[in-house]
mmCIF file of N, CA and C in Angstrom:
data_model
loop_
_atom_site.group_PDB
_atom_site.id
_atom_site.type_symbol
_atom_site.label_atom_id
_atom_site.label_comp_id
_atom_site.label_asym_id
_atom_site.label_seq_id
_atom_site.Cartn_x
_atom_site.Cartn_y
_atom_site.Cartn_z
ATOM 1 N N UNK A 364 128.491 98.180 67.244
ATOM 2 C CA UNK A 364 127.742 98.203 68.325
ATOM 3 C C UNK A 364 127.215 99.550 68.696
ATOM 4 N N UNK A 365 127.541 100.615 67.898
ATOM 5 C CA UNK A 365 126.976 101.932 68.049
ATOM 6 C C UNK A 365 127.297 102.526 69.426
ATOM 7 N N UNK A 366 128.431 102.304 70.011
ATOM 8 C CA UNK A 366 128.850 102.933 71.179
ATOM 9 C C UNK A 366 128.043 102.341 72.489
ATOM 10 N N UNK A 367 127.190 101.427 72.184
ATOM 11 C CA UNK A 367 126.402 100.836 73.407
ATOM 12 C C UNK A 367 127.134 99.640 73.943
ATOM 13 N N UNK A 368 127.080 99.369 75.188
ATOM 14 C CA UNK A 368 127.707 98.244 75.810
ATOM 15 C C UNK A 368 126.650 97.139 75.884
ATOM 16 N N UNK A 369 127.121 95.881 75.680
ATOM 17 C CA UNK A 369 126.283 94.730 75.746
ATOM 18 C C UNK A 369 126.407 94.169 77.065
ATOM 19 N N UNK A 370 125.264 93.820 77.791
ATOM 20 C CA UNK A 370 125.254 93.202 79.064
ATOM 21 C C UNK A 370 125.156 91.751 78.859
ATOM 22 N N UNK A 371 125.872 91.012 79.756
ATOM 23 C CA UNK A 371 125.918 89.568 79.690
ATOM 24 C C UNK A 371 125.804 89.013 81.175
ATOM 25 N N UNK A 372 125.207 87.851 81.380
ATOM 26 C CA UNK A 372 125.247 87.250 82.616
ATOM 27 C C UNK A 372 124.217 87.688 83.627
ATOM 28 N N UNK A 373 124.626 87.860 84.900
ATOM 29 C CA UNK A 373 123.638 88.103 85.923
ATOM 30 C C UNK A 373 122.878 89.415 85.816
ATOM 31 N N UNK A 374 123.535 90.457 85.160
ATOM 32 C CA UNK A 374 122.738 91.686 85.075
ATOM 33 C C UNK A 374 121.593 91.522 84.118
ATOM 34 N N UNK A 375 121.745 90.787 83.039
ATOM 35 C CA UNK A 375 120.560 90.529 82.203
ATOM 36 C C UNK A 375 119.492 89.772 82.818
ATOM 37 N N UNK A 376 119.847 88.965 83.815
ATOM 38 C CA UNK A 376 118.756 88.182 84.615
ATOM 39 C C UNK A 376 117.903 89.150 85.391
ATOM 40 N N UNK A 377 118.411 90.316 85.667
ATOM 41 C CA UNK A 377 117.598 91.238 86.529
ATOM 42 C C UNK A 377 116.262 91.507 85.839
ATOM 43 N N UNK A 378 116.255 91.731 84.440
ATOM 44 C CA UNK A 378 115.024 92.065 83.765
ATOM 45 C C UNK A 378 113.989 90.899 83.776
ATOM 46 N N UNK A 379 114.590 89.682 83.759
ATOM 47 C CA UNK A 379 113.678 88.541 83.870
ATOM 48 C C UNK A 379 113.004 88.455 85.186
ATOM 49 N N UNK A 380 113.846 88.562 86.178
ATOM 50 C CA UNK A 380 113.331 88.549 87.677
ATOM 51 C C UNK A 380 112.437 89.703 87.917
ATOM 52 N N UNK A 381 112.762 90.875 87.350
ATOM 53 C CA UNK A 381 111.934 92.065 87.514
ATOM 54 C C UNK A 381 110.549 91.924 86.919
ATOM 55 N N UNK A 382 110.466 91.130 85.784
ATOM 56 C CA UNK A 382 109.122 90.887 85.256
ATOM 57 C C UNK A 382 108.171 90.285 86.245
ATOM 58 N N UNK A 383 108.670 89.366 86.974
ATOM 59 C CA UNK A 383 107.756 88.701 87.978
ATOM 60 C C UNK A 383 107.694 89.405 89.279
ATOM 61 N N UNK A 384 108.759 90.203 89.593
ATOM 62 C CA UNK A 384 108.936 90.913 90.859
ATOM 63 C C UNK A 384 107.765 91.929 91.018
ATOM 64 N N UNK A 385 107.426 92.683 89.978
ATOM 65 C CA UNK A 385 106.405 93.641 90.197
ATOM 66 C C UNK A 385 105.007 92.938 90.578
ATOM 67 N N UNK A 386 104.748 91.900 89.883
ATOM 68 C CA UNK A 386 103.538 91.185 90.230
ATOM 69 C C UNK A 386 103.531 90.529 91.573
ATOM 70 N N UNK A 387 104.644 90.044 91.917
ATOM 71 C CA UNK A 387 104.718 89.432 93.350
ATOM 72 C C UNK A 387 104.589 90.492 94.390
ATOM 73 N N UNK A 388 105.209 91.715 94.193
ATOM 74 C CA UNK A 388 105.048 92.757 95.092
ATOM 75 C C UNK A 388 103.666 93.218 95.228
ATOM 76 N N UNK A 389 102.974 93.371 94.112
ATOM 77 C CA UNK A 389 101.560 93.701 94.119
ATOM 78 C C UNK A 389 100.738 92.664 94.906
ATOM 79 N N UNK A 390 100.981 91.399 94.626
ATOM 80 C CA UNK A 390 100.204 90.357 95.266
ATOM 81 C C UNK A 390 100.454 90.369 96.774
ATOM 82 N N UNK A 391 101.726 90.578 97.248
ATOM 83 C CA UNK A 391 102.112 90.638 98.629
ATOM 84 C C UNK A 391 101.378 91.829 99.217
ATOM 85 N N UNK A 392 101.234 92.973 98.630
ATOM 86 C CA UNK A 392 100.659 94.150 99.140
ATOM 87 C C UNK A 392 99.095 93.885 99.267
ATOM 88 N N UNK A 393 98.521 93.253 98.362
ATOM 89 C CA UNK A 393 97.115 92.788 98.354
ATOM 90 C C UNK A 393 96.835 91.959 99.563
ATOM 91 N N UNK A 394 97.672 90.981 99.821
ATOM 92 C CA UNK A 394 97.643 90.041 100.944
ATOM 93 C C UNK A 394 97.839 90.805 102.269
ATOM 94 N N UNK A 395 98.786 91.587 102.285
ATOM 95 C CA UNK A 395 98.994 92.408 103.451
ATOM 96 C C UNK A 395 97.778 93.236 103.888
ATOM 97 N N UNK A 396 97.154 93.932 102.935
ATOM 98 C CA UNK A 396 95.971 94.738 103.213
ATOM 99 C C UNK A 396 94.879 93.878 103.852
ATOM 100 N N UNK A 397 94.584 92.788 103.281
ATOM 101 C CA UNK A 397 93.526 91.932 103.718
ATOM 102 C C UNK A 397 93.906 91.309 105.107
ATOM 103 N N UNK A 398 95.148 90.908 105.253
ATOM 104 C CA UNK A 398 95.572 90.409 106.611
ATOM 105 C C UNK A 398 95.507 91.411 107.623
ATOM 106 N N UNK A 399 95.846 92.644 107.401
ATOM 107 C CA UNK A 399 95.774 93.709 108.414
ATOM 108 C C UNK A 399 94.342 93.967 108.808
ATOM 109 N N UNK A 400 93.446 94.021 107.785
ATOM 110 C CA UNK A 400 91.977 94.274 108.004
ATOM 111 C C UNK A 400 91.339 93.027 108.730
ATOM 112 N N UNK A 401 91.768 91.865 108.400
ATOM 113 C CA UNK A 401 91.241 90.640 109.100
ATOM 114 C C UNK A 401 91.624 90.618 110.504
ATOM 115 N N UNK A 402 92.894 90.823 110.739
ATOM 116 C CA UNK A 402 93.384 90.878 112.043
ATOM 117 C C UNK A 402 92.726 91.883 112.923
ATOM 118 N N UNK A 403 92.619 93.138 112.462
ATOM 119 C CA UNK A 403 91.925 94.230 113.108
ATOM 120 C C UNK A 403 90.438 93.889 113.473
ATOM 121 N N UNK A 404 89.799 93.258 112.550
ATOM 122 C CA UNK A 404 88.460 92.889 112.807
ATOM 123 C C UNK A 404 88.227 91.753 113.764
ATOM 124 N N UNK A 405 89.114 90.807 113.678
ATOM 125 C CA UNK A 405 89.120 89.576 114.532
ATOM 126 C C UNK A 405 89.408 89.939 115.960
ATOM 127 N N UNK A 406 90.362 90.856 116.120
ATOM 128 C CA UNK A 406 90.906 91.184 117.467
ATOM 129 C C UNK A 406 90.323 92.544 118.047
ATOM 130 N N UNK A 407 89.504 93.173 117.315
ATOM 131 C CA UNK A 407 88.729 94.289 117.748
ATOM 132 C C UNK A 407 89.613 95.568 117.738
ATOM 133 N N UNK A 408 90.528 95.607 116.838
ATOM 134 C CA UNK A 408 91.432 96.852 116.779
ATOM 135 C C UNK A 408 91.013 97.980 115.874
ATOM 136 N N UNK A 409 89.748 97.785 115.348
ATOM 137 C CA UNK A 409 89.307 98.825 114.302
ATOM 138 C C UNK A 409 89.305 100.212 114.906
ATOM 139 N N UNK A 410 89.149 100.360 116.203
ATOM 140 C CA UNK A 410 89.121 101.688 116.817
ATOM 141 C C UNK A 410 90.505 101.975 117.522
ATOM 142 N N UNK A 411 91.420 101.152 117.452
ATOM 143 C CA UNK A 411 92.710 101.337 118.113
ATOM 144 C C UNK A 411 93.574 102.431 117.415
ATOM 145 N N UNK A 412 94.575 103.066 118.066
ATOM 146 C CA UNK A 412 95.349 104.014 117.355
ATOM 147 C C UNK A 412 96.801 103.619 117.480
ATOM 148 N N UNK A 413 97.603 104.104 116.605
ATOM 149 C CA UNK A 413 99.090 103.942 116.690
ATOM 150 C C UNK A 413 99.732 105.286 116.260
ATOM 151 N N UNK A 414 100.446 105.938 117.240
ATOM 152 C CA UNK A 414 101.036 107.158 117.086
ATOM 153 C C UNK A 414 100.017 108.246 116.782
ATOM 154 N N UNK A 415 98.809 108.160 117.415
ATOM 155 C CA UNK A 415 97.831 109.163 117.195
ATOM 156 C C UNK A 415 97.003 108.984 116.033
ATOM 157 N N UNK A 416 97.336 107.943 115.173
ATOM 158 C CA UNK A 416 96.554 107.639 113.946
ATOM 159 C C UNK A 416 95.758 106.388 114.135
ATOM 160 N N UNK A 417 94.629 106.172 113.394
ATOM 161 C CA UNK A 417 93.863 105.015 113.471
ATOM 162 C C UNK A 417 94.830 103.768 113.002
ATOM 163 N N UNK A 418 94.759 102.692 113.847
ATOM 164 C CA UNK A 418 95.711 101.537 113.711
ATOM 165 C C UNK A 418 95.662 100.959 112.198
ATOM 166 N N UNK A 419 94.459 100.724 111.679
ATOM 167 C CA UNK A 419 94.420 100.042 110.408
ATOM 168 C C UNK A 419 94.917 100.965 109.332
ATOM 169 N N UNK A 420 94.561 102.171 109.205
ATOM 170 C CA UNK A 420 95.135 102.989 108.032
ATOM 171 C C UNK A 420 96.640 103.224 108.343
ATOM 172 N N UNK A 421 97.101 103.291 109.553
ATOM 173 C CA UNK A 421 98.520 103.383 109.747
ATOM 174 C C UNK A 421 99.319 102.254 109.351
ATOM 175 N N UNK A 422 98.860 101.062 109.621
ATOM 176 C CA UNK A 422 99.552 99.790 109.209
ATOM 177 C C UNK A 422 99.512 99.668 107.661
ATOM 178 N N UNK A 423 98.307 100.013 107.086
ATOM 179 C CA UNK A 423 98.242 99.881 105.643
ATOM 180 C C UNK A 423 99.192 100.882 104.983
ATOM 181 N N UNK A 424 99.287 102.091 105.529
ATOM 182 C CA UNK A 424 100.225 103.040 105.012
ATOM 183 C C UNK A 424 101.623 102.575 105.044
ATOM 184 N N UNK A 425 101.981 102.056 106.257
ATOM 185 C CA UNK A 425 103.378 101.494 106.313
ATOM 186 C C UNK A 425 103.659 100.346 105.423
ATOM 187 N N UNK A 426 102.626 99.452 105.240
ATOM 188 C CA UNK A 426 102.823 98.319 104.276
ATOM 189 C C UNK A 426 102.991 98.841 102.867
ATOM 190 N N UNK A 427 102.128 99.910 102.519
ATOM 191 C CA UNK A 427 102.287 100.537 101.242
ATOM 192 C C UNK A 427 103.591 101.047 100.944
ATOM 193 N N UNK A 428 104.089 101.772 101.921
ATOM 194 C CA UNK A 428 105.430 102.400 101.766
ATOM 195 C C UNK A 428 106.470 101.265 101.589
ATOM 196 N N UNK A 429 106.311 100.293 102.343
ATOM 197 C CA UNK A 429 107.317 99.154 102.273
ATOM 198 C C UNK A 429 107.285 98.460 100.988
ATOM 199 N N UNK A 430 106.133 98.402 100.266
ATOM 200 C CA UNK A 430 106.073 97.818 98.987
ATOM 201 C C UNK A 430 106.435 98.843 97.883
ATOM 202 N N UNK A 431 106.208 99.968 97.996
ATOM 203 C CA UNK A 431 106.465 101.023 96.941
ATOM 204 C C UNK A 431 107.983 101.127 96.679
ATOM 205 N N UNK A 432 108.766 101.124 97.797
ATOM 206 C CA UNK A 432 110.220 101.267 97.639
ATOM 207 C C UNK A 432 110.768 100.203 96.718
ATOM 208 N N UNK A 433 110.579 98.853 96.837
ATOM 209 C CA UNK A 433 111.186 97.951 95.957
ATOM 210 C C UNK A 433 110.595 98.007 94.468
ATOM 211 N N UNK A 434 109.252 98.462 94.457
ATOM 212 C CA UNK A 434 108.679 98.594 93.163
ATOM 213 C C UNK A 434 109.350 99.786 92.404
ATOM 214 N N UNK A 435 109.559 100.890 93.137
ATOM 215 C CA UNK A 435 110.299 101.978 92.477
ATOM 216 C C UNK A 435 111.739 101.643 91.994
ATOM 217 N N UNK A 436 112.367 100.843 92.833
ATOM 218 C CA UNK A 436 113.776 100.434 92.536
ATOM 219 C C UNK A 436 113.649 99.483 91.231
ATOM 220 N N UNK A 437 112.762 98.623 91.142
ATOM 221 C CA UNK A 437 112.578 97.792 89.944
ATOM 222 C C UNK A 437 112.291 98.637 88.719
ATOM 223 N N UNK A 438 111.331 99.554 88.847
ATOM 224 C CA UNK A 438 111.031 100.399 87.801
ATOM 225 C C UNK A 438 112.252 101.261 87.385
ATOM 226 N N UNK A 439 112.872 101.867 88.304
ATOM 227 C CA UNK A 439 114.101 102.598 87.972
ATOM 228 C C UNK A 439 115.143 101.755 87.163
ATOM 229 N N UNK A 440 115.374 100.478 87.779
ATOM 230 C CA UNK A 440 116.340 99.638 87.106
ATOM 231 C C UNK A 440 116.017 99.158 85.719
ATOM 232 N N UNK A 441 114.682 99.001 85.554
ATOM 233 C CA UNK A 441 114.280 98.490 84.076
ATOM 234 C C UNK A 441 114.267 99.658 83.187
ATOM 235 N N UNK A 442 113.760 100.839 83.630
ATOM 236 C CA UNK A 442 113.855 102.001 82.680
ATOM 237 C C UNK A 442 115.255 102.405 82.332
ATOM 238 N N UNK A 443 116.166 102.288 83.204
ATOM 239 C CA UNK A 443 117.530 102.609 82.884
ATOM 240 C C UNK A 443 118.190 101.717 81.833
ATOM 241 N N UNK A 444 117.726 100.498 81.749
ATOM 242 C CA UNK A 444 118.197 99.545 80.813
ATOM 243 C C UNK A 444 117.441 99.412 79.465
ATOM 244 N N UNK A 445 116.430 100.315 79.303
ATOM 245 C CA UNK A 445 115.605 100.115 78.096
ATOM 246 C C UNK A 445 116.393 100.304 76.788
ATOM 247 N N UNK A 446 117.327 101.233 76.774
ATOM 248 C CA UNK A 446 118.038 101.417 75.549
ATOM 249 C C UNK A 446 119.262 100.534 75.320
ATOM 250 N N UNK A 447 119.548 99.691 76.298
ATOM 251 C CA UNK A 447 120.837 98.864 76.156
ATOM 252 C C UNK A 447 120.490 97.483 75.639
ATOM 253 N N UNK A 448 121.088 97.063 74.551
ATOM 254 C CA UNK A 448 120.826 95.823 73.995
ATOM 255 C C UNK A 448 121.397 94.727 74.887
ATOM 256 N N UNK A 449 120.749 93.545 74.883
ATOM 257 C CA UNK A 449 121.154 92.456 75.799
ATOM 258 C C UNK A 449 121.718 91.342 74.973
ATOM 259 N N UNK A 450 122.847 90.808 75.270
ATOM 260 C CA UNK A 450 123.423 89.748 74.517
ATOM 261 C C UNK A 450 123.275 88.402 75.255
ATOM 262 N N UNK A 451 122.673 87.466 74.732
ATOM 263 C CA UNK A 451 122.407 86.206 75.330
ATOM 264 C C UNK A 451 122.618 85.072 74.284
ATOM 265 N N UNK A 452 123.569 84.157 74.678
ATOM 266 C CA UNK A 452 123.738 83.074 73.737
ATOM 267 C C UNK A 452 124.349 83.427 72.387
ATOM 268 N N UNK A 453 125.000 84.489 72.286
ATOM 269 C CA UNK A 453 125.584 84.962 71.049
ATOM 270 C C UNK A 453 124.574 85.697 70.103
ATOM 271 N N UNK A 454 123.373 85.920 70.499
ATOM 272 C CA UNK A 454 122.403 86.646 69.775
ATOM 273 C C UNK A 454 121.811 87.702 70.562
ATOM 274 N N UNK A 455 121.477 88.830 69.913
ATOM 275 C CA UNK A 455 120.816 89.971 70.651
ATOM 276 C C UNK A 455 119.379 89.554 70.937
ATOM 277 N N UNK A 456 119.031 89.638 72.240
ATOM 278 C CA UNK A 456 117.668 89.321 72.729
ATOM 279 C C UNK A 456 116.810 90.499 72.288
ATOM 280 N N UNK A 457 115.523 90.232 71.925
ATOM 281 C CA UNK A 457 114.627 91.355 71.695
ATOM 282 C C UNK A 457 114.432 92.128 72.966
ATOM 283 N N UNK A 458 114.165 93.429 72.818
ATOM 284 C CA UNK A 458 113.992 94.242 74.025
ATOM 285 C C UNK A 458 112.689 94.120 74.725
ATOM 286 N N UNK A 459 111.850 93.174 74.233
ATOM 287 C CA UNK A 459 110.581 92.971 74.888
ATOM 288 C C UNK A 459 110.639 92.688 76.342
ATOM 289 N N UNK A 460 111.569 91.862 76.794
ATOM 290 C CA UNK A 460 111.627 91.529 78.156
ATOM 291 C C UNK A 460 111.885 92.720 79.080
ATOM 292 N N UNK A 461 112.698 93.679 78.635
ATOM 293 C CA UNK A 461 112.956 94.789 79.340
ATOM 294 C C UNK A 461 111.751 95.766 79.336
ATOM 295 N N UNK A 462 111.110 95.904 78.218
ATOM 296 C CA UNK A 462 109.911 96.672 78.199
ATOM 297 C C UNK A 462 108.759 96.132 79.030
ATOM 298 N N UNK A 463 108.664 94.784 78.934
ATOM 299 C CA UNK A 463 107.611 94.053 79.706
ATOM 300 C C UNK A 463 107.929 94.309 81.231
ATOM 301 N N UNK A 464 109.127 94.184 81.684
ATOM 302 C CA UNK A 464 109.424 94.360 83.140
ATOM 303 C C UNK A 464 109.141 95.782 83.537
ATOM 304 N N UNK A 465 109.467 96.742 82.716
ATOM 305 C CA UNK A 465 109.076 98.152 83.071
ATOM 306 C C UNK A 465 107.671 98.391 83.070
ATOM 307 N N UNK A 466 106.878 97.831 82.105
ATOM 308 C CA UNK A 466 105.474 97.974 82.102
ATOM 309 C C UNK A 466 104.797 97.290 83.342
ATOM 310 N N UNK A 467 105.245 96.152 83.709
ATOM 311 C CA UNK A 467 104.738 95.390 84.716
ATOM 312 C C UNK A 467 104.926 96.165 86.047
ATOM 313 N N UNK A 468 106.187 96.681 86.240
ATOM 314 C CA UNK A 468 106.528 97.406 87.399
ATOM 315 C C UNK A 468 105.688 98.726 87.534
ATOM 316 N N UNK A 469 105.495 99.361 86.383
ATOM 317 C CA UNK A 469 104.632 100.684 86.402
ATOM 318 C C UNK A 469 103.213 100.339 86.751
ATOM 319 N N UNK A 470 102.586 99.246 86.079
ATOM 320 C CA UNK A 470 101.256 98.888 86.356
ATOM 321 C C UNK A 470 101.103 98.341 87.797
ATOM 322 N N UNK A 471 102.052 97.621 88.292
ATOM 323 C CA UNK A 471 101.904 97.192 89.689
ATOM 324 C C UNK A 471 102.078 98.343 90.665
ATOM 325 N N UNK A 472 102.816 99.354 90.371
ATOM 326 C CA UNK A 472 102.867 100.537 91.183
ATOM 327 C C UNK A 472 101.554 101.224 91.272
ATOM 328 N N UNK A 473 100.909 101.295 90.075
ATOM 329 C CA UNK A 473 99.521 101.951 90.065
ATOM 330 C C UNK A 473 98.560 100.988 90.809
ATOM 331 N N UNK A 474 98.590 99.788 90.596
ATOM 332 C CA UNK A 474 97.750 98.794 91.287
ATOM 333 C C UNK A 474 97.836 98.935 92.824
ATOM 334 N N UNK A 475 99.056 99.137 93.365
ATOM 335 C CA UNK A 475 99.305 99.166 94.742
ATOM 336 C C UNK A 475 98.631 100.513 95.261
ATOM 337 N N UNK A 476 98.824 101.546 94.514
ATOM 338 C CA UNK A 476 98.192 102.807 94.939
ATOM 339 C C UNK A 476 96.766 102.831 94.957
ATOM 340 N N UNK A 477 96.174 102.225 93.846
ATOM 341 C CA UNK A 477 94.747 102.088 93.766
ATOM 342 C C UNK A 477 94.116 101.211 94.814
ATOM 343 N N UNK A 478 94.746 100.039 95.282
ATOM 344 C CA UNK A 478 94.265 99.301 96.229
ATOM 345 C C UNK A 478 94.484 99.786 97.678
ATOM 346 N N UNK A 479 95.507 100.651 97.881
ATOM 347 C CA UNK A 479 95.758 101.275 99.138
ATOM 348 C C UNK A 479 94.748 102.447 99.414
ATOM 349 N N UNK A 480 94.345 103.182 98.370
ATOM 350 C CA UNK A 480 93.383 104.313 98.536
ATOM 351 C C UNK A 480 92.207 104.084 99.346
ATOM 352 N N UNK A 481 91.352 103.060 98.804
ATOM 353 C CA UNK A 481 90.161 102.795 99.654
ATOM 354 C C UNK A 481 90.408 102.206 101.028
ATOM 355 N N UNK A 482 91.463 101.483 101.129
ATOM 356 C CA UNK A 482 91.808 100.899 102.389
ATOM 357 C C UNK A 482 92.217 101.962 103.432
ATOM 358 N N UNK A 483 92.794 103.025 102.887
ATOM 359 C CA UNK A 483 93.147 104.112 103.827
ATOM 360 C C UNK A 483 91.981 105.069 104.060
ATOM 361 N N UNK A 484 91.056 105.030 103.282
ATOM 362 C CA UNK A 484 89.938 106.003 103.367
ATOM 363 C C UNK A 484 88.666 105.476 104.112
ATOM 364 N N UNK A 485 88.389 104.230 103.739
ATOM 365 C CA UNK A 485 87.109 103.597 104.339
ATOM 366 C C UNK A 485 87.443 103.068 105.719
ATOM 367 N N UNK A 486 86.446 103.145 106.550
ATOM 368 C CA UNK A 486 86.676 102.523 107.954
ATOM 369 C C UNK A 486 86.845 101.097 107.994
ATOM 370 N N UNK A 487 87.643 100.660 108.938
ATOM 371 C CA UNK A 487 87.939 99.238 108.999
ATOM 372 C C UNK A 487 86.697 98.381 109.475
ATOM 373 N N UNK A 488 86.420 97.253 109.066
ATOM 374 C CA UNK A 488 85.391 96.317 109.463
ATOM 375 C C UNK A 488 84.031 96.941 109.315
ATOM 376 N N UNK A 489 83.881 97.855 108.423
ATOM 377 C CA UNK A 489 82.537 98.403 108.124
ATOM 378 C C UNK A 489 82.089 99.242 109.337
ATOM 379 N N UNK A 490 82.955 99.655 110.191
ATOM 380 C CA UNK A 490 82.639 100.479 111.351
ATOM 381 C C UNK A 490 81.956 101.807 110.848
ATOM 382 N N UNK A 491 80.773 102.191 111.487
ATOM 383 C CA UNK A 491 80.168 103.373 111.106
ATOM 384 C C UNK A 491 79.050 103.299 110.111
ATOM 385 N N UNK A 492 78.880 101.978 109.648
ATOM 386 C CA UNK A 492 77.807 101.772 108.628
ATOM 387 C C UNK A 492 76.549 101.336 109.315
#
């Protein structure tokens, strides 16, 4: 075993759940951004402020921070287990699942940042155009 410990059971299920978790968090962030903008446009909050900041960018910033934290935790957890072999059903599972979960979490993190940037910079509801 080369001094490496084999994981079994619920801990190895983390990588399988993490594979979908990154995509689900990205989709949730995407939905939150559009819901915040739609709510602001529908209710006339595009010019409102929250703690001295424009309401829409402040809410999108909070939503982005709320999504980045679990994404960073998933990324950290998957990167930590990259070198550890997984034992499932008596046979060593290929490390593809762990690499895939880390890649999905990393790409989801970038996607969240890229979709938050224009939402934070552009005016809500096309105000000012």
